[in-house]
Amino acid sequence: MRWPGRGTRTREAPPGVSGTARIGRRGAAGGATDAAYLRRLGPGDVAVIDQVDLDRATASALLEAGVVGVVNAAPSISGRYPNLGPEILVEAGVTLVDDCGPGVFTDLADGSTVRLHDGAVHVGDREVVRGFAQDRDTVADLLDEARGGMAAQLEAFSANTSEFLGRERSLLVDGVGVPAISTSMRDRQVVVVAGGPGTAEEVRALTGFIREFKPVLVGVGDGADALREAGHSPAVVLGTVAELDPALARKARDVVVPADPDGFVAGLARMQDLGVDPIAFPSSANPEDMALLLAHAHGAALVVAVGFDASLGGFLDRGRSGSIPSTFLTRLRLGPTLVDAPAVLALYRSRVSIWTLVMLVLAVLATAVVAALALGAGPSLVLLLETGGRAVGTWATTVFRSVVG
């Protein structure tokens, strides 16, 4: 006789985190600059990237995609400066296997199921790649060591700034190279929205300001999507061909794309086939900074930057070391014309509309009538209203007769 369940054994799940591997382009990291890779990611995926010094924007984008693990071929903290990306991931509970080496792109297949445990990447029961398991303690230790590298980064920043200024002097000083657009910005307020962490929250918080002052809205890369999700339509969108949503670009009045110094735009033909004829902006500046320079060159009275981080850590934690001089010199160029969204939110107070005042007066009158009735002053109140009504009627009649003659 065979007893039910006899001889069967429950198999325990192997330790670690499992998910579907999504392979990014080697050297591109699938990061904030690779919008096509981010769109491939979904909840439960394991992002396989190659990015030295994982920045905050990339880490935030990976979290928004819902990944459960990140496998980085490069060191996520190299020690050059205290970048914020790894800390964001481990604090959110995402498993980070770090510094796995370039072999991860040949040893793992896109779409395969992988398991991350104790610094190793497994496919089935086989360990395929081994790296370094990052956690809160290891990230904190590496960040402490990296803070000592900021001095060297600032020295490099000085040299890079001089080089960038020499290359873009005519653009920064005289505005040479800024393209003409059909959207009028002269003496108007302009809100430039970049796709940084916290952008969606800042845009929603600025809704009252946008409705009241009706500024020109400029969406940069994913910032255009943030505006659309908040119910706004950007008049100008700016970004690379890979970043821009064709449907959103077709609705914008102006579409501006970065171009090489000779005017060449990568992917121009594909965008034109989709019904979008973009305007080239030849510059080596960041797209975000190009949008600021565009608004300034076209006479904006005030430029509000949304999704930008102007702190020292934010300057260094950009994911692209060459972007720091662009950001620094652009802010110097705009000067007092440029304000950040947090400052606007701190100072802005919505003006009270006329309808709000009318409703307030009616509410006060209604309260007075109820109080009078409750106190037994109903007859006196009626007499007062009748007397007031006759006085208003007499005044209106006199005015009418004097006008008619």
Coordinates of C-alpha atoms in Angstrom, one line a residue:
M1 CA 0.0 0.0 0.0
R2 CA 1.3 3.5 -0.9
W3 CA 0.6 6.2 1.5
P4 CA -0.4 9.6 -0.1
G5 CA 2.6 12.0 -0.3
R6 CA 5.0 9.3 0.8
G7 CA 8.4 9.5 -0.9
T8 CA 7.8 13.1 -2.1
R9 CA 10.0 16.0 -0.9
T10 CA 9.5 19.7 -1.2
R11 CA 12.4 21.4 -3.0
E12 CA 13.6 24.6 -1.4
A13 CA 14.1 27.6 -3.7
P14 CA 17.8 28.4 -4.3
P15 CA 19.0 31.5 -2.4
G16 CA 19.4 34.9 -4.1
V17 CA 17.3 36.9 -6.5
S18 CA 16.2 35.6 -9.9
G19 CA 15.1 37.6 -13.0
T20 CA 15.3 37.9 -16.7
A21 CA 18.6 39.3 -17.9
R22 CA 18.4 42.3 -20.2
I23 CA 21.8 43.0 -21.8
G24 CA 22.7 46.6 -22.4
R25 CA 25.2 47.9 -25.0
R26 CA 28.7 47.4 -23.8
G27 CA 30.2 50.8 -22.8
A28 CA 26.7 52.5 -22.9
A29 CA 25.6 51.1 -19.6
G30 CA 22.0 51.2 -20.7
G31 CA 21.9 54.3 -18.6
A32 CA 20.3 57.7 -18.7
T33 CA 21.7 58.3 -22.1
D34 CA 20.4 55.1 -23.6
A35 CA 16.6 55.6 -23.6
A36 CA 16.0 52.6 -25.9
Y37 CA 17.6 50.2 -23.4
L38 CA 15.5 51.6 -20.5
R39 CA 12.3 51.1 -22.4
R40 CA 13.2 47.4 -22.7
L41 CA 13.4 46.9 -18.9
G42 CA 10.4 45.9 -16.9
P43 CA 9.5 44.7 -13.4
G44 CA 11.5 41.6 -12.4
D45 CA 14.3 42.1 -14.9
V46 CA 18.0 42.0 -14.1
A47 CA 19.9 44.9 -15.9
V48 CA 23.3 44.0 -17.3
I49 CA 25.2 47.2 -17.8
D50 CA 28.7 48.6 -18.2
Q51 CA 29.1 51.9 -16.4
V52 CA 32.0 53.2 -14.4
D53 CA 30.7 55.3 -11.5
L54 CA 27.0 54.6 -11.6
D55 CA 25.3 57.9 -11.4
R56 CA 22.0 58.9 -9.7
A57 CA 20.0 59.5 -12.9
T58 CA 20.8 56.0 -14.2
A59 CA 20.1 54.3 -10.8
S60 CA 16.7 56.2 -10.5
A61 CA 15.8 55.1 -14.1
L62 CA 16.6 51.5 -13.2
L63 CA 14.4 51.7 -10.1
E64 CA 11.5 53.2 -12.0
A65 CA 11.8 50.3 -14.5
G66 CA 11.3 47.9 -11.6
V67 CA 14.5 45.8 -11.9
V68 CA 15.3 43.4 -9.1
G69 CA 19.0 43.2 -9.8
V70 CA 21.9 45.0 -11.6
V71 CA 25.0 43.3 -12.9
N72 CA 27.7 45.9 -13.7
A73 CA 30.7 44.9 -15.8
A74 CA 32.6 47.9 -14.5
P75 CA 33.1 49.2 -10.9
S76 CA 30.1 51.1 -9.8
I77 CA 32.3 53.2 -7.5
S78 CA 35.8 53.8 -9.0
G79 CA 36.9 56.1 -6.2
R80 CA 37.2 59.2 -8.4
Y81 CA 34.3 60.9 -6.6
P82 CA 31.4 59.9 -4.3
N83 CA 28.8 59.0 -7.0
L84 CA 25.3 58.4 -5.7
G85 CA 23.9 55.6 -7.9
P86 CA 25.0 52.5 -6.0
E87 CA 23.7 53.9 -2.7
I88 CA 20.2 54.5 -4.3
L89 CA 20.1 50.9 -5.5
V90 CA 21.1 49.1 -2.4
E91 CA 18.9 51.3 -0.2
A92 CA 15.9 50.3 -2.4
G93 CA 16.8 46.6 -1.9
V94 CA 18.1 46.0 -5.5
T95 CA 20.8 43.4 -5.6
L96 CA 24.0 44.9 -7.1
V97 CA 26.7 42.5 -8.5
D98 CA 29.6 44.8 -9.3
D99 CA 32.8 44.8 -11.3
C100 CA 32.1 41.5 -13.2
G101 CA 34.4 42.2 -16.2
P102 CA 33.6 42.5 -19.9
G103 CA 33.0 38.7 -20.1
V104 CA 29.5 39.2 -18.8
F105 CA 28.3 40.3 -22.2
T106 CA 29.5 37.0 -23.9
D107 CA 28.7 34.6 -21.0
L108 CA 25.1 35.8 -20.6
A109 CA 22.3 35.7 -23.2
D110 CA 19.6 38.4 -23.4
G111 CA 16.3 37.0 -22.1
S112 CA 17.8 34.2 -20.1
T113 CA 16.8 33.6 -16.5
V114 CA 19.6 34.4 -14.1
R115 CA 20.1 34.2 -10.3
L116 CA 22.2 36.6 -8.3
H117 CA 23.6 35.4 -5.0
D118 CA 26.7 36.3 -3.0
G119 CA 28.4 38.2 -5.8
A120 CA 27.9 35.4 -8.4
V121 CA 25.6 35.2 -11.4
H122 CA 24.1 31.8 -12.0
V123 CA 22.3 30.3 -15.0
G124 CA 20.5 27.3 -13.7
D125 CA 22.8 25.5 -11.3
R126 CA 25.9 26.8 -13.0
E127 CA 27.9 29.8 -11.9
V128 CA 28.6 31.9 -15.0
V129 CA 30.1 35.1 -13.8
R130 CA 31.4 36.3 -10.5
G131 CA 31.7 39.9 -9.3
F132 CA 31.5 41.8 -6.0
A133 CA 28.3 41.9 -4.0
Q134 CA 27.6 45.4 -2.9
D135 CA 25.5 46.2 0.2
R136 CA 25.0 49.2 2.4
D137 CA 28.2 48.7 4.3
T138 CA 30.4 48.2 1.3
V139 CA 28.9 51.2 -0.5
A140 CA 29.3 53.4 2.5
D141 CA 33.0 52.4 2.9
L142 CA 33.7 53.0 -0.8
L143 CA 31.9 56.4 -0.8
D144 CA 34.0 57.5 2.2
E145 CA 37.2 56.6 0.3
A146 CA 35.9 58.3 -2.9
R147 CA 35.4 61.6 -1.1
G148 CA 39.1 61.9 -1.0
G149 CA 39.2 61.8 -4.8
M150 CA 37.1 65.0 -5.2
A151 CA 40.1 67.2 -5.1
A152 CA 41.6 65.5 -8.2
Q153 CA 38.2 65.7 -9.9
L154 CA 38.0 69.5 -9.3
E155 CA 41.5 69.9 -10.8
A156 CA 40.4 68.0 -13.9
F157 CA 37.2 70.1 -13.9
S158 CA 39.3 73.3 -14.2
A159 CA 41.2 72.0 -17.2
N160 CA 38.1 70.6 -18.9
T161 CA 36.3 74.0 -18.3
S162 CA 39.0 75.9 -20.1
E163 CA 38.9 73.4 -23.0
F164 CA 35.1 73.6 -23.3
L165 CA 35.2 77.4 -23.2
G166 CA 37.7 77.5 -26.0
R167 CA 35.6 75.2 -28.1
E168 CA 32.2 76.8 -27.4
R169 CA 33.3 80.4 -26.9
S170 CA 31.2 81.9 -29.7
L171 CA 28.1 80.0 -28.4
L172 CA 28.5 81.0 -24.8
V173 CA 29.6 84.6 -25.3
D174 CA 27.7 85.7 -28.5
G175 CA 25.0 83.0 -28.9
V176 CA 26.4 82.0 -32.3
G177 CA 25.0 78.7 -33.5
V178 CA 21.7 78.9 -31.6
P179 CA 19.0 77.9 -34.1
A180 CA 16.0 80.0 -34.9
I181 CA 12.7 78.6 -33.7
S182 CA 9.1 79.5 -34.4
T183 CA 8.1 79.6 -30.7
S184 CA 8.3 83.1 -29.2
M185 CA 10.2 83.3 -25.9
R186 CA 10.9 87.1 -25.9
D187 CA 10.2 88.6 -22.5
R188 CA 8.3 85.4 -21.4
Q189 CA 8.9 82.9 -18.7
V190 CA 10.3 79.5 -19.9
V191 CA 10.2 76.3 -18.0
V192 CA 12.8 73.8 -19.1
V193 CA 12.1 70.2 -17.9
A194 CA 15.0 67.7 -17.9
G195 CA 14.6 64.0 -17.2
G196 CA 16.3 63.9 -13.9
P197 CA 15.3 62.1 -10.6
G198 CA 12.3 63.7 -9.0
T199 CA 11.3 65.5 -12.2
A200 CA 7.7 64.2 -12.2
E201 CA 7.1 65.4 -8.6
E202 CA 8.5 68.9 -9.4
V203 CA 6.4 69.2 -12.5
R204 CA 3.2 68.3 -10.6
A205 CA 4.2 70.8 -7.9
L206 CA 4.5 73.5 -10.5
T207 CA 1.1 73.0 -11.9
G208 CA -0.4 76.1 -10.3
F209 CA 2.5 78.2 -11.5
I210 CA 2.2 76.9 -15.1
R211 CA -1.6 77.5 -15.2
E212 CA -1.3 81.0 -13.8
F213 CA 1.7 82.4 -15.8
K214 CA 1.4 80.2 -18.9
P215 CA 5.2 79.9 -19.5
V216 CA 6.7 78.4 -22.6
L217 CA 7.3 74.7 -21.8
V218 CA 10.5 73.0 -23.1
G219 CA 10.9 69.3 -22.6
V220 CA 14.4 67.8 -22.8
G221 CA 14.6 64.0 -23.4
D222 CA 12.5 62.2 -20.8
G223 CA 11.4 65.6 -19.5
A224 CA 9.0 65.9 -22.4
D225 CA 7.3 62.7 -21.2
A226 CA 7.1 64.0 -17.7
L227 CA 5.3 67.1 -19.0
R228 CA 2.9 65.0 -20.9
E229 CA 2.2 62.7 -18.0
A230 CA 1.4 65.8 -15.9
G231 CA -1.2 67.0 -18.5
H232 CA 1.0 69.7 -20.2
S233 CA 2.1 69.9 -23.8
P234 CA 5.6 71.2 -24.4
A235 CA 6.0 73.8 -27.1
V236 CA 9.6 72.8 -27.7
V237 CA 11.2 69.4 -27.3
L238 CA 14.9 68.9 -27.4
G239 CA 17.0 65.7 -27.4
T240 CA 18.7 63.1 -29.5
V241 CA 16.7 61.1 -32.0
A242 CA 16.8 58.0 -29.8
E243 CA 15.4 59.9 -26.8
L244 CA 12.5 61.7 -28.4
D245 CA 9.0 60.1 -28.7
P246 CA 7.9 60.6 -32.3
A247 CA 4.2 61.0 -31.2
L248 CA 5.1 63.8 -28.8
A249 CA 7.6 65.4 -31.2
R250 CA 4.9 65.7 -33.9
K251 CA 2.7 67.7 -31.5
A252 CA 5.4 70.1 -30.5
R253 CA 5.8 73.4 -32.3
D254 CA 9.6 73.0 -32.5
V255 CA 11.8 70.0 -32.3
V256 CA 15.5 70.6 -31.7
V257 CA 18.2 67.9 -31.9
P258 CA 21.9 68.1 -31.0
A259 CA 24.2 68.0 -34.0
D260 CA 27.9 67.6 -34.7
P261 CA 29.9 70.8 -35.4
D262 CA 29.4 70.3 -39.1
G263 CA 25.6 70.0 -38.7
F264 CA 25.3 66.2 -39.0
V265 CA 22.4 64.7 -37.1
A266 CA 22.5 61.0 -36.4
G267 CA 19.2 59.3 -37.3
L268 CA 17.8 62.3 -39.0
A269 CA 16.3 60.3 -41.9
R270 CA 14.5 58.0 -39.6
M271 CA 12.9 60.9 -37.7
Q272 CA 11.9 62.6 -41.0
D273 CA 10.3 59.3 -42.1
L274 CA 8.2 59.5 -38.9
G275 CA 6.8 62.9 -39.9
V276 CA 9.2 65.1 -37.8
D277 CA 11.5 67.7 -39.4
P278 CA 13.9 68.7 -36.5
I279 CA 16.1 71.7 -36.2
A280 CA 19.8 71.0 -35.8
F281 CA 21.7 72.6 -32.9
P282 CA 25.4 72.1 -33.4
S283 CA 27.1 72.0 -30.0
S284 CA 29.0 69.8 -27.7
A285 CA 27.0 70.9 -24.7
N286 CA 24.6 68.7 -22.8
P287 CA 21.0 68.7 -24.2
E288 CA 19.8 70.1 -20.9
D289 CA 22.3 73.0 -21.2
M290 CA 21.4 73.5 -24.9
A291 CA 17.8 74.0 -23.9
L292 CA 18.8 76.7 -21.3
L293 CA 21.0 78.5 -23.9
L294 CA 18.2 78.3 -26.4
A295 CA 15.8 80.0 -24.1
H296 CA 18.3 82.6 -23.1
A297 CA 19.4 83.4 -26.6
H298 CA 15.7 83.9 -27.6
G299 CA 15.1 86.6 -24.9
A300 CA 13.4 84.6 -22.1
A301 CA 12.7 86.9 -19.1
L302 CA 13.0 84.0 -16.6
V303 CA 14.1 80.4 -17.1
V304 CA 12.9 77.8 -14.5
A305 CA 15.0 74.6 -14.5
V306 CA 13.1 71.5 -13.5
G307 CA 15.0 68.2 -12.9
F308 CA 18.4 69.8 -12.6
D309 CA 20.8 69.3 -9.6
A310 CA 23.0 72.3 -9.0
S311 CA 24.8 71.0 -6.0
L312 CA 28.5 70.0 -6.0
G313 CA 27.6 66.4 -5.7
G314 CA 25.2 66.8 -8.6
F315 CA 27.8 68.5 -10.8
L316 CA 30.2 65.6 -10.3
D317 CA 27.5 62.9 -10.4
R318 CA 26.5 63.4 -14.0
G319 CA 27.6 60.1 -15.5
R320 CA 29.5 62.0 -18.1
S321 CA 32.7 63.8 -16.9
G322 CA 32.7 66.1 -19.9
S323 CA 29.3 67.4 -19.0
I324 CA 30.4 69.3 -15.9
P325 CA 32.0 72.3 -17.7
S326 CA 28.9 72.6 -19.9
T327 CA 26.6 72.8 -16.9
F328 CA 28.9 75.2 -15.0
L329 CA 29.5 77.6 -17.9
T330 CA 25.8 77.6 -19.0
R331 CA 24.7 78.6 -15.5
L332 CA 27.2 81.4 -15.5
R333 CA 25.9 82.5 -18.9
L334 CA 22.3 82.7 -17.8
G335 CA 23.1 84.3 -14.5
P336 CA 20.1 85.8 -12.6
T337 CA 17.8 84.7 -15.5
L338 CA 18.0 81.1 -14.3
V339 CA 16.2 79.8 -11.2
D340 CA 15.7 76.2 -10.1
A341 CA 12.3 74.7 -9.5
P342 CA 12.7 74.3 -5.7
A343 CA 13.3 78.1 -5.4
V344 CA 10.2 78.9 -7.4
L345 CA 8.1 76.5 -5.3
A346 CA 9.4 78.1 -2.1
L347 CA 8.6 81.6 -3.3
Y348 CA 5.5 81.1 -5.4
R349 CA 2.1 81.8 -3.9
S350 CA -1.0 81.5 -6.1
R351 CA -3.0 84.7 -6.5
V352 CA -6.6 84.5 -5.3
S353 CA -9.0 84.5 -8.2
I354 CA -12.2 86.7 -8.4
W355 CA -14.4 83.6 -8.2
T356 CA -12.8 82.6 -5.0
L357 CA -13.5 86.1 -3.6
V358 CA -17.1 85.9 -4.7
M359 CA -17.6 82.5 -3.1
L360 CA -16.1 83.8 0.1
V361 CA -18.4 86.8 0.2
L362 CA -21.5 84.6 -0.5
A363 CA -20.3 82.2 2.3
V364 CA -20.1 85.1 4.7
L365 CA -23.5 86.4 3.8
A366 CA -25.0 82.9 4.1
T367 CA -23.5 82.5 7.6
A368 CA -24.9 86.0 8.6
V369 CA -28.4 85.0 7.4
V370 CA -28.3 81.7 9.3
A371 CA -27.1 83.4 12.5
A372 CA -29.8 86.1 12.3
L373 CA -32.5 83.5 11.8
A374 CA -31.2 81.4 14.7
L375 CA -31.3 84.5 17.0
G376 CA -34.8 85.4 16.1
A377 CA -33.9 88.5 14.0
G378 CA -35.7 87.3 10.9
P379 CA -38.2 90.1 10.6
S380 CA -35.5 92.8 11.2
L381 CA -33.4 91.1 8.6
V382 CA -36.2 91.1 6.0
L383 CA -36.9 94.8 6.7
L384 CA -33.2 95.5 6.3
L385 CA -33.1 93.7 3.0
E386 CA -36.2 95.5 1.7
T387 CA -34.8 98.9 2.7
G388 CA -31.5 98.1 1.0
G389 CA -33.2 96.8 -2.1
R390 CA -35.3 99.9 -2.4
A391 CA -32.2 102.1 -2.0
V392 CA -30.3 100.1 -4.7
G393 CA -33.3 100.3 -7.0
T394 CA -33.6 104.1 -6.5
W395 CA -29.9 104.6 -7.2
A396 CA -30.1 102.4 -10.3
T397 CA -33.1 104.3 -11.6
T398 CA -31.4 107.7 -11.0
V399 CA -28.2 106.5 -12.9
F400 CA -30.2 105.2 -15.8
R401 CA -32.2 108.4 -16.2
S402 CA -29.1 110.5 -16.1
V403 CA -27.4 108.4 -18.7
V404 CA -30.4 108.3 -21.0
G405 CA -31.0 112.0 -20.5

